[in-house]
PDB file of C-alpha atoms and ligand atoms in Angstrom:
ATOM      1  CA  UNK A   1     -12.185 -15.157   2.451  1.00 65.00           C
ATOM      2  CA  UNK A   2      -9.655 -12.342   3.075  1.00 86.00           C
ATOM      3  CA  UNK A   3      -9.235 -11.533   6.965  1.00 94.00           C
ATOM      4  CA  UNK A   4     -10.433  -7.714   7.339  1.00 95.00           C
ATOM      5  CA  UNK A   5     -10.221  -5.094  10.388  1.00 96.00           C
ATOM      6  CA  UNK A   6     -14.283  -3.265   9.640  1.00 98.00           C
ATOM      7  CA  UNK A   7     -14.354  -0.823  12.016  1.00 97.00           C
ATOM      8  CA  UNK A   8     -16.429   2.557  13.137  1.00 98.00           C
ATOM      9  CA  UNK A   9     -19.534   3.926  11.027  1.00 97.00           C
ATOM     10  CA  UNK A  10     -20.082   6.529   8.307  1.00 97.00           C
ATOM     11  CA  UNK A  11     -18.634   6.955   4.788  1.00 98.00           C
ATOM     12  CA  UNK A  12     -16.244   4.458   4.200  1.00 98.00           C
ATOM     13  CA  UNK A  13     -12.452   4.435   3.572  1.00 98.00           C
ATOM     14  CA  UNK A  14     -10.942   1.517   2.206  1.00 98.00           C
ATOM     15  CA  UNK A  15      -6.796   0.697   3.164  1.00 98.00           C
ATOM     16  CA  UNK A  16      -4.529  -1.223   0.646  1.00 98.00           C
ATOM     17  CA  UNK A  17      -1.268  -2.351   2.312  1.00 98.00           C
ATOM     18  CA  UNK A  18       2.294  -2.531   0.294  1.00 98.00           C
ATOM     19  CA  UNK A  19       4.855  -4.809   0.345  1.00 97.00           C
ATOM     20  CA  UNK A  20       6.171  -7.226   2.610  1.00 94.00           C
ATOM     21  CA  UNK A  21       3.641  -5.435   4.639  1.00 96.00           C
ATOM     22  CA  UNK A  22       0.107  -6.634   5.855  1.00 96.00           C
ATOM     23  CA  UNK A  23      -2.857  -4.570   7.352  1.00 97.00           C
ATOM     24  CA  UNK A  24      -1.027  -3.747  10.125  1.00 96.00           C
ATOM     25  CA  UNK A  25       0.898  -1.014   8.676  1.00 97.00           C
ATOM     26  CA  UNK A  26      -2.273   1.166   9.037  1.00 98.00           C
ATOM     27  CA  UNK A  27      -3.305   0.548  12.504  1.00 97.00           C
ATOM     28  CA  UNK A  28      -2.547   3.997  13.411  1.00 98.00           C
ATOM     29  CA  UNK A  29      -4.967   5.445  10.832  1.00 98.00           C
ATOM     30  CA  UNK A  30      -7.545   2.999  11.413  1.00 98.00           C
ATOM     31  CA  UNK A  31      -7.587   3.498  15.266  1.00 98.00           C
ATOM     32  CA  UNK A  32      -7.998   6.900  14.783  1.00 98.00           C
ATOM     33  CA  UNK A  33     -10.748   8.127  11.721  1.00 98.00           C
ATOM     34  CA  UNK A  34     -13.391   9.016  14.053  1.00 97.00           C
ATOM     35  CA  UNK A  35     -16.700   9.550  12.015  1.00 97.00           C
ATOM     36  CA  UNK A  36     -15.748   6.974   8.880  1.00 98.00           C
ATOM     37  CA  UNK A  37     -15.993   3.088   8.208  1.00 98.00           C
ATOM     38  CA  UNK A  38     -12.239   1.798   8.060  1.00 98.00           C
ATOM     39  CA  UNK A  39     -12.123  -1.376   5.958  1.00 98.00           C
ATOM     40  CA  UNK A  40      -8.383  -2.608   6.101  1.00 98.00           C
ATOM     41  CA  UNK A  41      -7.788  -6.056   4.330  1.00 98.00           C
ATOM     42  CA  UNK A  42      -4.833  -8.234   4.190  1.00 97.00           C
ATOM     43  CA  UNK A  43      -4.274  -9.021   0.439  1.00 97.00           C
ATOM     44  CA  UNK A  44      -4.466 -12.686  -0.721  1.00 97.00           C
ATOM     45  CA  UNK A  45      -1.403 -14.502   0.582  1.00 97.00           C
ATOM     46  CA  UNK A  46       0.144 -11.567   3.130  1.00 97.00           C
ATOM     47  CA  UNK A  47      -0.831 -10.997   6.919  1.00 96.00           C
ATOM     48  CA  UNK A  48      -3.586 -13.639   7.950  1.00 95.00           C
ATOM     49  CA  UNK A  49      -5.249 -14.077   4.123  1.00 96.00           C
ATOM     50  CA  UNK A  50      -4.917 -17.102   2.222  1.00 95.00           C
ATOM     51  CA  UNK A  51      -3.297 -17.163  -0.657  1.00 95.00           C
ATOM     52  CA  UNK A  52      -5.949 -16.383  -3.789  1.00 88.00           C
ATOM     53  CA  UNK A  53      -6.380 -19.354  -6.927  1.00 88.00           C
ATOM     54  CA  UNK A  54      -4.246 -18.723  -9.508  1.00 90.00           C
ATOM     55  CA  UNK A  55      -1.202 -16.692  -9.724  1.00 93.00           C
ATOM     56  CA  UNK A  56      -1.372 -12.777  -8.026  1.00 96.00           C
ATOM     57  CA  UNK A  57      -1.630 -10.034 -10.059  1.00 97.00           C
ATOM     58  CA  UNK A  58      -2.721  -6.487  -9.556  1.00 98.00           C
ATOM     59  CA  UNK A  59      -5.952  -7.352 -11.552  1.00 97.00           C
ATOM     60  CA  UNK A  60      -6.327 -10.411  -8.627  1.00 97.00           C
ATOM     61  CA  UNK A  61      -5.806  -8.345  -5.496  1.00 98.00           C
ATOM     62  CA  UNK A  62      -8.272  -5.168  -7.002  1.00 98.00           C
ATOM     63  CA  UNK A  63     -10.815  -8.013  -7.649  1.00 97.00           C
ATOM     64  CA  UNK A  64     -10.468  -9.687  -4.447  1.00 97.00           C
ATOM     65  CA  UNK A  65     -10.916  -6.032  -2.939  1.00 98.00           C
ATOM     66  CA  UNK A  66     -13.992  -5.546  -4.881  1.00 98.00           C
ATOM     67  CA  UNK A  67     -15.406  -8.871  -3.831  1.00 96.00           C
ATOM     68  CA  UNK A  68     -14.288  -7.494   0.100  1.00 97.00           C
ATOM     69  CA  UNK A  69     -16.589  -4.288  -0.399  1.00 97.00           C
ATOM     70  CA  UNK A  70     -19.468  -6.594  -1.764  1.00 97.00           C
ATOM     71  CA  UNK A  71     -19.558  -8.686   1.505  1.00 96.00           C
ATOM     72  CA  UNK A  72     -19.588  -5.178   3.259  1.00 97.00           C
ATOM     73  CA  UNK A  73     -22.231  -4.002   1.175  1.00 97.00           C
ATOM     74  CA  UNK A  74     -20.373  -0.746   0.445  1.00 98.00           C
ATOM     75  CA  UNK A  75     -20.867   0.692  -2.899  1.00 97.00           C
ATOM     76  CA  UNK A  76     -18.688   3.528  -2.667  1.00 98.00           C
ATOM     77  CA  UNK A  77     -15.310   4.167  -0.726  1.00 98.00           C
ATOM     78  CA  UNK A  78     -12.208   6.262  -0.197  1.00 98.00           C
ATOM     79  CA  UNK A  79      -9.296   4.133  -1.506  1.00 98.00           C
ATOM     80  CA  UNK A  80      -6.289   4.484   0.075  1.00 98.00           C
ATOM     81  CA  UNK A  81      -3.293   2.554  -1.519  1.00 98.00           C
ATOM     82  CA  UNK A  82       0.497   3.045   0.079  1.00 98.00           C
ATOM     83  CA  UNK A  83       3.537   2.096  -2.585  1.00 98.00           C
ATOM     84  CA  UNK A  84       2.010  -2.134  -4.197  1.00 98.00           C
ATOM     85  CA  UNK A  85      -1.495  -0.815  -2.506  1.00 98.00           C
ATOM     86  CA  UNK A  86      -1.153   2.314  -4.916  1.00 98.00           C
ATOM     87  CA  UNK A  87      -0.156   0.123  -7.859  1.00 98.00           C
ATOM     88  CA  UNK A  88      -3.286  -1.984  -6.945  1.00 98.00           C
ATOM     89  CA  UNK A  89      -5.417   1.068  -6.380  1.00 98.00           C
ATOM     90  CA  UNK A  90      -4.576   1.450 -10.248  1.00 98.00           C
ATOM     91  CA  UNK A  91      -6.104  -1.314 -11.193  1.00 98.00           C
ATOM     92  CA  UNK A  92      -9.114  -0.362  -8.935  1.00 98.00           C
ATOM     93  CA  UNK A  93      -9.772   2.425 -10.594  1.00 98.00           C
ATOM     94  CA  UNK A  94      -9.648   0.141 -14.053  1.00 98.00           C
ATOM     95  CA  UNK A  95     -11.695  -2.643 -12.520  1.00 98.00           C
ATOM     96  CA  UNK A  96     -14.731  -0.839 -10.579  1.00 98.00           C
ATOM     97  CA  UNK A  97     -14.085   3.198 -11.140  1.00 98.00           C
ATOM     98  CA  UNK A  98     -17.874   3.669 -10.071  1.00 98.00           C
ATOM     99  CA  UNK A  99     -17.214   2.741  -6.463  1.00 98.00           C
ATOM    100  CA  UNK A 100     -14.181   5.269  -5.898  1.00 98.00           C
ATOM    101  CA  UNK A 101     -15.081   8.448  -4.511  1.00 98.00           C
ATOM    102  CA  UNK A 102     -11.507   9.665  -3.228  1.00 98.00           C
ATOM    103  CA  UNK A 103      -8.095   8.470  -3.991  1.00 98.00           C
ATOM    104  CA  UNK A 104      -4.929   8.650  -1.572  1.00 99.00           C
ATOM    105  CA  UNK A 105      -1.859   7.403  -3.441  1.00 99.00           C
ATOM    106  CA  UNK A 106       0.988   7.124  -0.725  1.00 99.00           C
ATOM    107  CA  UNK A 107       4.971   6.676  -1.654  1.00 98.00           C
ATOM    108  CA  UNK A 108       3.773   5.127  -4.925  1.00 98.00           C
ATOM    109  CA  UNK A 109       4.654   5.124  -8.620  1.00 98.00           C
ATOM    110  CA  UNK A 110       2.654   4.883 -11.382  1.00 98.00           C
ATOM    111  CA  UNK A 111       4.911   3.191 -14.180  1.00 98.00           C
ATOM    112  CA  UNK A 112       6.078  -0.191 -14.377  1.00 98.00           C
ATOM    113  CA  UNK A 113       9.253  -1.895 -13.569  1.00 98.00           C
ATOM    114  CA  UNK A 114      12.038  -1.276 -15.592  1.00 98.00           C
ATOM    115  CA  UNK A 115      13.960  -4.638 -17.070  1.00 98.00           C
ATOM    116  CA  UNK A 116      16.957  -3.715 -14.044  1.00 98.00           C
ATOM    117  CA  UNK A 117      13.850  -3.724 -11.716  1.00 98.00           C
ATOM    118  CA  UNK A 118      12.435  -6.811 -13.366  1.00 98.00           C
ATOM    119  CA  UNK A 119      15.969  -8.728 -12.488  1.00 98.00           C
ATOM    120  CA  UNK A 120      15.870  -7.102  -9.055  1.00 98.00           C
ATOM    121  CA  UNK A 121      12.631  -8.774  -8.381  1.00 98.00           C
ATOM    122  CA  UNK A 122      13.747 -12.269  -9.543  1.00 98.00           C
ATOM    123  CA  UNK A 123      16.662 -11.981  -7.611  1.00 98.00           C
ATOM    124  CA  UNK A 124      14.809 -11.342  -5.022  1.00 98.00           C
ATOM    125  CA  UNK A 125      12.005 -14.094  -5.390  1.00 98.00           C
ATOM    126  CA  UNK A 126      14.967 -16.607  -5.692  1.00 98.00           C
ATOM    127  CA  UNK A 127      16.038 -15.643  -2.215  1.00 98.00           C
ATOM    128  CA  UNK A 128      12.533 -15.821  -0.635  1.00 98.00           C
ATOM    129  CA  UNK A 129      12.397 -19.075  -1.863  1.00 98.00           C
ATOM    130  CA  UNK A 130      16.215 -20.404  -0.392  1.00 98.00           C
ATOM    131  CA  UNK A 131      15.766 -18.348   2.713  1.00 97.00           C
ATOM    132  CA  UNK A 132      12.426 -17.745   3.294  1.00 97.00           C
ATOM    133  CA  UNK A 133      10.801 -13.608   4.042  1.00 97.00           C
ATOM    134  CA  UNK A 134      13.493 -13.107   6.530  1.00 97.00           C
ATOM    135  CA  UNK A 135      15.469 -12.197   2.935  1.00 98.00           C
ATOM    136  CA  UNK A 136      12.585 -10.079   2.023  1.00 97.00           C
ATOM    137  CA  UNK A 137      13.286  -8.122   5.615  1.00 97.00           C
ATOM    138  CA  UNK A 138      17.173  -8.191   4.472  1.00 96.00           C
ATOM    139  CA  UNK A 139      16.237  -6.320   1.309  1.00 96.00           C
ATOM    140  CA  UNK A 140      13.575  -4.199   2.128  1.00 95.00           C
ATOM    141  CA  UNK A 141      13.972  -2.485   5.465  1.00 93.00           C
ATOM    142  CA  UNK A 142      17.154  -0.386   5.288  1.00 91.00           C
ATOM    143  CA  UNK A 143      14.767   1.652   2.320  1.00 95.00           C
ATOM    144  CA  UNK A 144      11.220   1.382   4.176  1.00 96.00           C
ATOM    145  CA  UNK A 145      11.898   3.688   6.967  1.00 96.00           C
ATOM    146  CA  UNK A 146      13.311   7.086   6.941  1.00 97.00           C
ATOM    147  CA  UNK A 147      17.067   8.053   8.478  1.00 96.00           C
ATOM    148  CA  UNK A 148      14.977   9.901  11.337  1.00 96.00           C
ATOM    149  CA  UNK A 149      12.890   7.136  12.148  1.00 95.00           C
ATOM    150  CA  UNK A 150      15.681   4.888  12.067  1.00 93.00           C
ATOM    151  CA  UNK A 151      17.759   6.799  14.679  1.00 93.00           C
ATOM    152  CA  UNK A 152      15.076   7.264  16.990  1.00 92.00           C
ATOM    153  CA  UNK A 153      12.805   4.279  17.216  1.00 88.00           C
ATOM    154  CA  UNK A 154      15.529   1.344  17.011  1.00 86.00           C
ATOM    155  CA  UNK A 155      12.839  -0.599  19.081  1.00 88.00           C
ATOM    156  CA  UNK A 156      10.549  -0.346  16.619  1.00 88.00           C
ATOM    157  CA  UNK A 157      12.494  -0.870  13.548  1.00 91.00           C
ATOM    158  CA  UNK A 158      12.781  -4.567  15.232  1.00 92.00           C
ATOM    159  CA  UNK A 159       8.897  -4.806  15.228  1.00 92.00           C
ATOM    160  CA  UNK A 160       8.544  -4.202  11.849  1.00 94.00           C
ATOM    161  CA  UNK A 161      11.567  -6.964  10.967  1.00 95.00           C
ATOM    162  CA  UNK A 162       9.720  -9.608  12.908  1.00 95.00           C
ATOM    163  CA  UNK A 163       6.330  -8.834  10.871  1.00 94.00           C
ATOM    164  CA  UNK A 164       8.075  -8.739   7.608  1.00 96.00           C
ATOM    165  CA  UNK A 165       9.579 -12.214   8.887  1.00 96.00           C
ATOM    166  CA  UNK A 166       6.520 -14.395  10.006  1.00 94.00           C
ATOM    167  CA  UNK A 167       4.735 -13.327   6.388  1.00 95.00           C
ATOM    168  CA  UNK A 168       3.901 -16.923   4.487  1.00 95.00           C
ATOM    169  CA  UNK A 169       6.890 -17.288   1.904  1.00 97.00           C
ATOM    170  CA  UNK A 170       3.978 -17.865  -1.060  1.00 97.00           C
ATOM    171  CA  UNK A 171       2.410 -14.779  -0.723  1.00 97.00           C
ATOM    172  CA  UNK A 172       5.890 -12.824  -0.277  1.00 98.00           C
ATOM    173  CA  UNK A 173       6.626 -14.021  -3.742  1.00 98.00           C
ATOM    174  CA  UNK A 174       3.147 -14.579  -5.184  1.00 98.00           C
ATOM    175  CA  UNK A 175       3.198 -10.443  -4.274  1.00 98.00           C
ATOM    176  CA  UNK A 176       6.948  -9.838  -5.959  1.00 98.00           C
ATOM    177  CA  UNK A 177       5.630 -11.460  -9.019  1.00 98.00           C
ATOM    178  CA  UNK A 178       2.183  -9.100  -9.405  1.00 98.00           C
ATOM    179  CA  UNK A 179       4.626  -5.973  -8.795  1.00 98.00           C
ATOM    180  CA  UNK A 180       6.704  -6.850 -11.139  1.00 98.00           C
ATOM    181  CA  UNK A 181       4.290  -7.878 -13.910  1.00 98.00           C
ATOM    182  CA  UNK A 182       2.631  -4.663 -13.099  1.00 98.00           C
ATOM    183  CA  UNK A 183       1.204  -2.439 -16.152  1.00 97.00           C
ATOM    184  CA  UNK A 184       2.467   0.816 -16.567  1.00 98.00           C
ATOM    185  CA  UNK A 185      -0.222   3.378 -15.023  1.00 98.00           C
ATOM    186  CA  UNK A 186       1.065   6.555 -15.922  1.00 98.00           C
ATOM    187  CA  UNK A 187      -1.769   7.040 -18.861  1.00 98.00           C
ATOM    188  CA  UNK A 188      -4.396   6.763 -16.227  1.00 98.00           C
ATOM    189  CA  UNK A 189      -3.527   9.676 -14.336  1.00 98.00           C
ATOM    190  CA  UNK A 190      -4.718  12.587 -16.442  1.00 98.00           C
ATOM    191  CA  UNK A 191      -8.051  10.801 -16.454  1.00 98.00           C
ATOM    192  CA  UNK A 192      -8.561  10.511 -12.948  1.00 98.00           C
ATOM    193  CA  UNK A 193     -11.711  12.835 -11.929  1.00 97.00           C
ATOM    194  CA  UNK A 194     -12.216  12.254  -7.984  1.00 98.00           C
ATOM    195  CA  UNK A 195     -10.587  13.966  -5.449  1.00 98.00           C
ATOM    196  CA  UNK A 196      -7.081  13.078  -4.810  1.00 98.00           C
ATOM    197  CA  UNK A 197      -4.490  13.144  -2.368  1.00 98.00           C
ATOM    198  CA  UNK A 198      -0.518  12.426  -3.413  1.00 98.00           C
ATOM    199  CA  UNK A 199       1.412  11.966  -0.631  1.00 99.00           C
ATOM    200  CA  UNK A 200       5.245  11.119   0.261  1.00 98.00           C
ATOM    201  CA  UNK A 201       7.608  10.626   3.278  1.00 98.00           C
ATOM    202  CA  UNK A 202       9.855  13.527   2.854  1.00 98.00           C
ATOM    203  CA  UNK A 203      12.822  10.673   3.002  1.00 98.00           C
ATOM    204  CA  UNK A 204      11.773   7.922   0.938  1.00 98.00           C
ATOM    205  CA  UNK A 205      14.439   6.240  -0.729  1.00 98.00           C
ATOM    206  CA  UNK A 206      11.909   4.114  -2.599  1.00 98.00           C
ATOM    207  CA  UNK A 207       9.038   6.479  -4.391  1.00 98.00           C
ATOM    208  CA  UNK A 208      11.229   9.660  -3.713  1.00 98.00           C
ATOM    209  CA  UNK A 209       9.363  12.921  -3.574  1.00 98.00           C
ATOM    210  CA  UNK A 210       9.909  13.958  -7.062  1.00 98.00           C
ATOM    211  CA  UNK A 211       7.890  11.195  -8.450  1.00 98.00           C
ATOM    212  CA  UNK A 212       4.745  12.133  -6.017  1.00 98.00           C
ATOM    213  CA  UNK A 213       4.908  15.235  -7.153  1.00 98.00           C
ATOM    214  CA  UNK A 214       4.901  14.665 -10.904  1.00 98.00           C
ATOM    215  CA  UNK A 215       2.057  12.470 -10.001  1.00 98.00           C
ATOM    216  CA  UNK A 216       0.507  14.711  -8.201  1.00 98.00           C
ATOM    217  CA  UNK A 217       1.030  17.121 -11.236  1.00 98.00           C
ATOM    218  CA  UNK A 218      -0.447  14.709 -13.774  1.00 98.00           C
ATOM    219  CA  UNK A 219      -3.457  14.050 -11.325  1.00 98.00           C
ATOM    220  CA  UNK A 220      -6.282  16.905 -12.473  1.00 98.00           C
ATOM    221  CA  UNK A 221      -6.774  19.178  -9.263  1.00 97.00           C
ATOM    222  CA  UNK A 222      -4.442  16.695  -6.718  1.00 98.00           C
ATOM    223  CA  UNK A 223      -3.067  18.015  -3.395  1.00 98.00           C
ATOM    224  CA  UNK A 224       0.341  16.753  -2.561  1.00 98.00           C
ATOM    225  CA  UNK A 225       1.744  16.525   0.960  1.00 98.00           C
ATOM    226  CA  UNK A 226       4.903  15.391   2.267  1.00 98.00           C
ATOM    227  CA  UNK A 227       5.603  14.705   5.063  1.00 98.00           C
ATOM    228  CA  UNK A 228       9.007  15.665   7.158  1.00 98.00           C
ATOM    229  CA  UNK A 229      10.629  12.612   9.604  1.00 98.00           C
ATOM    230  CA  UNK A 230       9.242   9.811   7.417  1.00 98.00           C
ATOM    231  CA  UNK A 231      10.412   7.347   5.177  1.00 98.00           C
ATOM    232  CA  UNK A 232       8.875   4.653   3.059  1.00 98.00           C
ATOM    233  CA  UNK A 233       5.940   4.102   5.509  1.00 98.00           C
ATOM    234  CA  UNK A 234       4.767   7.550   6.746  1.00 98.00           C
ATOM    235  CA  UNK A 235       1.254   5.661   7.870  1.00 98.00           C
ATOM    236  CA  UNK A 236       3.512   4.350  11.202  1.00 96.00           C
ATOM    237  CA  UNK A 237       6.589   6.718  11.252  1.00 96.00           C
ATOM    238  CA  UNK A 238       4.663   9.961  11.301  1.00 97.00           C
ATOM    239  CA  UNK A 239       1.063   8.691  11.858  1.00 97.00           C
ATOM    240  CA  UNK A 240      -0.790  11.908  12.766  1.00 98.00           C
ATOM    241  CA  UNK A 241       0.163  13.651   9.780  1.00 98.00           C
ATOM    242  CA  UNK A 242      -1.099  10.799   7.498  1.00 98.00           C
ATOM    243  CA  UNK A 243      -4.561  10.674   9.266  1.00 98.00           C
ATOM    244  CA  UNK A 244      -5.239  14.460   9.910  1.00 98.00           C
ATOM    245  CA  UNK A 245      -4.071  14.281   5.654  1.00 98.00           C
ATOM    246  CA  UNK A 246      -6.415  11.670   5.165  1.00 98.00           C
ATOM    247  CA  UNK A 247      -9.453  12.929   7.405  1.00 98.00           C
ATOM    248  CA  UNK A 248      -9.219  16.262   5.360  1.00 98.00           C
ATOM    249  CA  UNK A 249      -9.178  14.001   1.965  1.00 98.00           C
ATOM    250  CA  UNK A 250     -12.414  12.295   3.203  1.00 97.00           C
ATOM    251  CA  UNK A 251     -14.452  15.158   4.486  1.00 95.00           C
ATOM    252  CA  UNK A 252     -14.011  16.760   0.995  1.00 93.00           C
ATOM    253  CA  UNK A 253     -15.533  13.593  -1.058  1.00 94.00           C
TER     254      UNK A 253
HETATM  255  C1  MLT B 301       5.926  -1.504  -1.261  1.00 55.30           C
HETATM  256  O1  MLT B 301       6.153  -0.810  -0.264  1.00 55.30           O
HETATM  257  O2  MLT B 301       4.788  -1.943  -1.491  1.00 55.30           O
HETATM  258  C2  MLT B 301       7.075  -1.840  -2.170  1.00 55.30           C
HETATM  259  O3  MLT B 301       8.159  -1.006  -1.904  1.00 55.30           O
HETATM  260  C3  MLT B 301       6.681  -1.779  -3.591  1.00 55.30           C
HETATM  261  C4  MLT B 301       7.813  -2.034  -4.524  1.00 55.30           C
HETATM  262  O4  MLT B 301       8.840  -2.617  -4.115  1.00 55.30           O
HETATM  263  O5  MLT B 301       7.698  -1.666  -5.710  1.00 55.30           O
END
């Protein structure tokens, strides 16, 4: 059973956390969407879920999500998926299309690894393994915040290095192997018909701008925002901007 924050009433909006992340990293928007149901799950294997059967794969996390919203009883939802949540939310939309009403793809992509990216990640798992996530925090978090967050909140750049640190070493690489045996998306976008919302931390080194908005631009009728002073993880470094994005997104489904 995957651990899940329910919380609030109304039409429901459902949060998919990236990577080396866990459903903490949208705490800010779940505290504060007034009016809607705010299901946030930690994927098999990250935050406080146990690891799934069988090896992770995007078509494994979008099941597990759709076995989350049959608990709940919740037949349709606003998915929200930032950077591996948007790759899963891809593989929502494949698995159980009927029960999306509203998309929010945040600092994602929609192709595939390259091979350089494939080596990247198997360099990567090999040093998760030796060293545990603490190399995961090495790699990732000079390129998940933005320079301005990084100047001003020091404090809290520490935070986020000892979450990254205390996630279980199996699910850190069960999750490195799903992104990078991920299928390319790209031929899904033109064939998405709900409404959408692309958006992108103005500085993210990872899923730069220019990719949201050619997703944005291969989405039929998708807004883009994005949004100044944030990096890699605009749902903590420039909170308000996500949710008032998001509460807009979900009062027009
Ligand atoms: C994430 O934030 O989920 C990761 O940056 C995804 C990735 O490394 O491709």
């Amino acid at each position: 059973m995957q651990t899940c924050d329910v919380v609030g009433q109304g039409p429901a909006i459902l949060f998919v956390h990236g990577f080396p992340l866990d459903r903490w990293m949208w705490h800010p928007q779940v505290g504060a969407l007034d009016g809607f149901l705010r299901v946030a799950p930690d994927l098999p294997g990250l935050g406080e879920s146990p690891l799934g059967e069988g090896p992770a794969s995007m078509a494994s996390y979008a099941a597990a999500l759709g076995r989350c919203l049959d608990r709940l009883h919740l037949e349709s939802v606003v998915l929200c998926g930032l950077s591996m949540g948007g790759y899963i939310a891809f593989e929502c939309l494949r698995q159980w299309p009927e029960r999306i009403a509203g998309l929010a793809l945040l600092d994602t992509r929609a192709d595939a690894d390259t091979e350089e990216g494939r080596r990247g990640r198997d360099r990567l798992i090999a040093e998760v393994r030796t060293r545990g996530a603490v190399a995961a925090a090495d790699a990732m978090l000079p390129k998940l915040v933005g320079t301005t967050t990084a100047e001003a909140k020091p404090a809290w750049l520490s935070e986020l290095r000892r979450r990254i640190e205390r996630s279980p070493v199996e699910g850190v690489v069960a999750a490195l192997e799903a992104i990078k045996a991920r299928p390319d998306s790209t031929p899904l976008l033109g064939k998405i018909a709900v409404p959408t919302l692309v958006l992108v931390g103005a500085e993210d080194v990872i899923t730069p701008p220019p990719l949201a908005e050619a997703m944005a631009g291969a989405i039929p009728g998708a807004s883009l925002v994005v949004v100044p002073g944030a990096g890699h993880l605009p749902t903590l470094e420039q909170p308000h901007a996500v949710t008032e994005a998001l509460q807009s997104l979900a009062r027009r489904v």
